[in-house]
mmCIF file of C-alpha atoms in Angstrom:
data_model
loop_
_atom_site.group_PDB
_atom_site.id
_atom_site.type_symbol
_atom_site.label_atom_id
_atom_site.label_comp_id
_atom_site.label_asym_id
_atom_site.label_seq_id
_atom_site.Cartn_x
_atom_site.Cartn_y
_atom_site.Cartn_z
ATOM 1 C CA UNK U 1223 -39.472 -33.699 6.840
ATOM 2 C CA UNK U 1224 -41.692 -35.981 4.430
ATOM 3 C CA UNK U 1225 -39.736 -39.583 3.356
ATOM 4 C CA UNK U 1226 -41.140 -39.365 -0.094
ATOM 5 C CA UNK U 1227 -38.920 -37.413 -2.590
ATOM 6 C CA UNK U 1228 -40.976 -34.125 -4.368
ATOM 7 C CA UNK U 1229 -37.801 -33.384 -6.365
ATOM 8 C CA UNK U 1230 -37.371 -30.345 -3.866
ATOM 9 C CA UNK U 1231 -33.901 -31.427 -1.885
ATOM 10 C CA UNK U 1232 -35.400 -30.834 1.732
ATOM 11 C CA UNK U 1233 -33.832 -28.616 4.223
ATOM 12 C CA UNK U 1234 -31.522 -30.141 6.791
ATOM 13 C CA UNK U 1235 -32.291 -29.122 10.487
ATOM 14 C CA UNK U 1236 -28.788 -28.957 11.427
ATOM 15 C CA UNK U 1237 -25.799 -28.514 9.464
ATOM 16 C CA UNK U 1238 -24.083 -32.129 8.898
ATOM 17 C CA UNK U 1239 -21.743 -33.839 10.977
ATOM 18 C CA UNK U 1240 -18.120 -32.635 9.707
ATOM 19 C CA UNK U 1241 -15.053 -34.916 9.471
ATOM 20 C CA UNK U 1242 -12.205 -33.277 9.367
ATOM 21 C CA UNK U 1243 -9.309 -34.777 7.020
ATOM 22 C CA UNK U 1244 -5.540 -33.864 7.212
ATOM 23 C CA UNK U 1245 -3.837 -33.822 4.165
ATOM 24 C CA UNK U 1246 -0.464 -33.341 5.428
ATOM 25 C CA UNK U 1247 -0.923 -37.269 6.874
ATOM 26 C CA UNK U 1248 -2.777 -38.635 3.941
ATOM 27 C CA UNK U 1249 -0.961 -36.832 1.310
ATOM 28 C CA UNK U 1250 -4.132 -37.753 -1.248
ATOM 29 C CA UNK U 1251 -7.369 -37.546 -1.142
ATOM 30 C CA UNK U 1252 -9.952 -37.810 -4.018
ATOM 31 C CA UNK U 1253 -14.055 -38.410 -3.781
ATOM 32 C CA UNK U 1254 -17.473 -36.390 -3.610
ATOM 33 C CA UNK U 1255 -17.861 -33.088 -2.038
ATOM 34 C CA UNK U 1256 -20.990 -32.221 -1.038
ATOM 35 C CA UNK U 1257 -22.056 -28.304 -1.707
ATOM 36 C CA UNK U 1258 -24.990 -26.769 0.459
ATOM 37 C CA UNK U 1259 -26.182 -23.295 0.207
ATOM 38 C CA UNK U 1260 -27.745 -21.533 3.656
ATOM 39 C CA UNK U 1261 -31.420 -20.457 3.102
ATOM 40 C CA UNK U 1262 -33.445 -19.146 6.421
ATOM 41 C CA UNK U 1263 -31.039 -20.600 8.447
ATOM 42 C CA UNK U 1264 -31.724 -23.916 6.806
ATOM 43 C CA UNK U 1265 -28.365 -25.685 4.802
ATOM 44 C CA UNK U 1266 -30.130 -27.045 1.385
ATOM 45 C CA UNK U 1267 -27.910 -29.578 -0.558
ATOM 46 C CA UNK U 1268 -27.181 -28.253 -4.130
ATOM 47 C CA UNK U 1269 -24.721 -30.283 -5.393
ATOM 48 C CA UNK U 1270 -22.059 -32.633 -5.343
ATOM 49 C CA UNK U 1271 -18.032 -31.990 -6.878
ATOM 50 C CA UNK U 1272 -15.860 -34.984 -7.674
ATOM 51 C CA UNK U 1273 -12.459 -33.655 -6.420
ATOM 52 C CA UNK U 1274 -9.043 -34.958 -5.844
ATOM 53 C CA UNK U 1275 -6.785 -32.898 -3.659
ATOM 54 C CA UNK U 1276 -2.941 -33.677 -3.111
ATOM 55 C CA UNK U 1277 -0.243 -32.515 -1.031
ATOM 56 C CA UNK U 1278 3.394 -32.557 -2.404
ATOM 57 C CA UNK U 1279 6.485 -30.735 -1.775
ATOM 58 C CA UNK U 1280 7.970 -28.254 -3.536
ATOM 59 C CA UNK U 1281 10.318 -30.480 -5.900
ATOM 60 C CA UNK U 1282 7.537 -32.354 -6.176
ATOM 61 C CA UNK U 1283 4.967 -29.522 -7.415
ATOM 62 C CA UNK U 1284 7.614 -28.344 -9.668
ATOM 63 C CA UNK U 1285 7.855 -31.521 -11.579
ATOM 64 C CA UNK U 1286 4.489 -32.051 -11.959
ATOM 65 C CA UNK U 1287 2.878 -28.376 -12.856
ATOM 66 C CA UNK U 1288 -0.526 -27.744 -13.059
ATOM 67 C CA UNK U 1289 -3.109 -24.912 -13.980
ATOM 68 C CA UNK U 1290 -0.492 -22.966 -16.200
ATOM 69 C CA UNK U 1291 -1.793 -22.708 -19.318
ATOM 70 C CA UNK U 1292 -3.032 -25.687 -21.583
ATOM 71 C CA UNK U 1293 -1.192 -29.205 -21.665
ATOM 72 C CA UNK U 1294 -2.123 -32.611 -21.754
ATOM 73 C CA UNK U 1295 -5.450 -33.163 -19.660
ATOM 74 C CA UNK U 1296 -4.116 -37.183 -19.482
ATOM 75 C CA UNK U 1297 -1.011 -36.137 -17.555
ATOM 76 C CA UNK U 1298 -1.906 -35.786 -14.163
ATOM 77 C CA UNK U 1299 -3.524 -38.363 -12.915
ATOM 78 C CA UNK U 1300 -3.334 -40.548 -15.972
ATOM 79 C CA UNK U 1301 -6.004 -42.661 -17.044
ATOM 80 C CA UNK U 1302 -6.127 -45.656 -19.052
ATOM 81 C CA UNK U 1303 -7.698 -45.128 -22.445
ATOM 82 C CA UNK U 1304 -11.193 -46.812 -22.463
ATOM 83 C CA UNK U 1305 -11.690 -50.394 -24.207
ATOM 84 C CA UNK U 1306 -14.277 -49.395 -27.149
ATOM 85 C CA UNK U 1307 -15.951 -51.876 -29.156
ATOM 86 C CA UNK U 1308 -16.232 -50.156 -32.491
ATOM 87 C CA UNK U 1309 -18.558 -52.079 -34.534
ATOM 88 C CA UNK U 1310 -19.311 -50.926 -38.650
ATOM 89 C CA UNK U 1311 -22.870 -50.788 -38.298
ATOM 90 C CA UNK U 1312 -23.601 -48.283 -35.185
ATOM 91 C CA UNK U 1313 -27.454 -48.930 -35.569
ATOM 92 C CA UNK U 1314 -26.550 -52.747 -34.209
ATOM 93 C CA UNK U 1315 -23.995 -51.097 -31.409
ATOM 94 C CA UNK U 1316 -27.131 -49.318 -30.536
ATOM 95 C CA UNK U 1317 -29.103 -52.248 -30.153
ATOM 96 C CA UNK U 1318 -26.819 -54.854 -28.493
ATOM 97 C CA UNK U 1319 -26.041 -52.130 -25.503
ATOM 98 C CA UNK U 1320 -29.594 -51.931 -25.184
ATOM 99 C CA UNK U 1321 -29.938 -55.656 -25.000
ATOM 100 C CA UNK U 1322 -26.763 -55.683 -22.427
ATOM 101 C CA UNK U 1323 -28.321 -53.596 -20.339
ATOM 102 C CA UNK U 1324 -31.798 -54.795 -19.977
ATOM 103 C CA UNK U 1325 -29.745 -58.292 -19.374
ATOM 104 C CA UNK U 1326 -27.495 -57.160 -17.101
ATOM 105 C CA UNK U 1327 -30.489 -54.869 -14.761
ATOM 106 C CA UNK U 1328 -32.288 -56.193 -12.114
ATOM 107 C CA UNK U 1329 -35.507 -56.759 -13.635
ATOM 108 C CA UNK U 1330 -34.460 -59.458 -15.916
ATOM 109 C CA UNK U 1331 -36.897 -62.248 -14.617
ATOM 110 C CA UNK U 1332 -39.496 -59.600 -15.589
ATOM 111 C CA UNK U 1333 -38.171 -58.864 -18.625
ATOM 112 C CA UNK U 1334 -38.580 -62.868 -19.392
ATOM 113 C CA UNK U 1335 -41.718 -63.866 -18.002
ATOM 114 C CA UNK U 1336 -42.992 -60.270 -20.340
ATOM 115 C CA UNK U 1337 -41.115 -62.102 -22.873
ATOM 116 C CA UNK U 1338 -43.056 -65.649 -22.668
ATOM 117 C CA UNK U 1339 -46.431 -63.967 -22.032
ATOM 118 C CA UNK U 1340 -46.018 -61.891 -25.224
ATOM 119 C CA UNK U 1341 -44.932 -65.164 -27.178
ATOM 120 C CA UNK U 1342 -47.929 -66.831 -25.655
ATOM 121 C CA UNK U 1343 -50.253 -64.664 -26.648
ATOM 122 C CA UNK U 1344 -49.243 -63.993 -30.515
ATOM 123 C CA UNK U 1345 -49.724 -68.216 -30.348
ATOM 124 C CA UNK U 1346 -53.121 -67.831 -28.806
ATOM 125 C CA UNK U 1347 -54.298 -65.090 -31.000
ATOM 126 C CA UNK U 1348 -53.118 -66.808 -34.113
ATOM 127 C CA UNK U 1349 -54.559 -70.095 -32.816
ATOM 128 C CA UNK U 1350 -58.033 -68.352 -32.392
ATOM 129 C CA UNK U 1351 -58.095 -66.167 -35.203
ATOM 130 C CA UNK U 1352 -57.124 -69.575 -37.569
ATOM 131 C CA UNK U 1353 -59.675 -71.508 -35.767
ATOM 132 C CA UNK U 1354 -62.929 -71.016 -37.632
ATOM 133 C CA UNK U 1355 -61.736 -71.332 -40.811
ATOM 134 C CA UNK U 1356 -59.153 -74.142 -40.305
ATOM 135 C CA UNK U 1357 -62.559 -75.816 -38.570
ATOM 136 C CA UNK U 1358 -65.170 -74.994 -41.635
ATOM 137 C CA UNK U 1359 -62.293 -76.448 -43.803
ATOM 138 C CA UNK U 1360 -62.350 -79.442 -41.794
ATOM 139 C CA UNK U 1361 -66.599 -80.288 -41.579
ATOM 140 C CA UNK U 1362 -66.001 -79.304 -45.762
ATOM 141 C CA UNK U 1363 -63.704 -81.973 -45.897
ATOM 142 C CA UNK U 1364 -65.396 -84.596 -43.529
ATOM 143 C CA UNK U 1365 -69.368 -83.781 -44.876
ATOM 144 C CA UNK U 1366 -68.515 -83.505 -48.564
#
């Protein structure tokens, strides 16, 4: 088993360590559910499944009925609607996410000091390209 990733998920040598859960005491349970798939005796990981399984009683199940045609998908659990900026110009939205996230990652004193080196050098390469004729200007001016 190498320690640098190919992109290949790597066979386990033994399956994982279970933990058993009992849903009769929890009564809930949501989360990610790893899948593996047996190849020459090896367990591969294929996948994950975000998955949230309840217990109720029957009263319970009846009130709140699920997988019986097509109803609300918001219903059961409900979830808040989102908070959405909506902006009129979506080429700007575009832009200022962009400029959140770069912000907001972990390479922002990167970001900066790519930022300062960049404006330093358009001031250098102006200065420099300017230079010989700002300076013939000046011996015009000072000879003549």
């Amino acid at each position: 088993v190498s320690t640098q990733s190919t992109g290949e998920e790597e066979p386990l040598p033994r399956p994982p360590k279970i933990t058993y859960l009992n849903l009769f005491k929890k009564k809930k349970s949501q989360g990610w559910w790893p899948m593996y798939k047996k190849i020459d005796g090896y367990l591969y990981k294929t996948g994950k499944i975000k998955m949230e399984l309840e217990v109720m009683t029957k009263p319970q199940a009846e009130a709140r009925p699920a997988g019986f045609g097509r109803s609300d998908p918001n219903e059961n659990p409900e979830i808040d609607e989102p908070i959405r900026v909506s902006t009129e110009f979506p080429e700007i939205d575009v832009k200022v996410k962009t400029a959140k996230f770069v912000w907001k990652s972990p390479n922002k004193p990167k970001v900066i000091l790519a930022g300062i080196l960049q404006l330093f050098g358009v001031v250098s390469f102006s200065i420099i390209y300017n230079l010989p004729s700002a300076l013939m200007s000046y011996l015009i001016s000072y000879i003549g």
